[in-house]
């Protein structure tokens, strides 16, 4: 699973600058919607700004977390290196499961926020 997540992270990392610009722009949009701003008199763009910020931060953290996954341990390695490599891969596997859960949560949050935004 974590090797597949590493391949996905490699694709996401190619667009790292775009995700960073999107995070900055959406944070600015959300902040400008909250603060009394003459150009954005109401909070019309708050929910799309929050959704874009959540997705950009999720993709940035996903790309950085799985950018370099250690290779599996081999028999030629000393026992302490094999143990260390197994612990690293095990922790990355747990973080991968947590990241999949986080992505599902962001997907649900996005659905709810955009549904409320289109109804108002």
Steps between C-alpha positions, in 0.01 A plus 500: 500500500770750591686438174186592309456808720860595417420489127194719556708738714752528217226624269370741763850634571538606136228759559630609843531867402144504369367350826699755699363790294149359532542474878621859526225633272222308674626601846504862385149463357366340818669758723376789284147359522512492881659841555290802409622564149333751265555274196355192666213644701344162578632151565406372155848367423581368848390139448673450161813655651490258794444203267789599273724557803416157644569322172822683427636437850396135484675452167811686615529289815426179309772576248759581767412205723534233234770667292767251610388162627786271609539177305408173671758334722715227348669198656845647432440790739609477864218425742486853646469656152229250405314581820535876445383470138203284603398750768529789252288322241248395766461858620464621142234235445307632802544858378378390158183358651454821700557708185237301313260566788592869498437519127159342551426756772605788277285358221198484733569851633534633145172340398315651795652847469442524127144368538422767758677765287293420189175509701561847637 
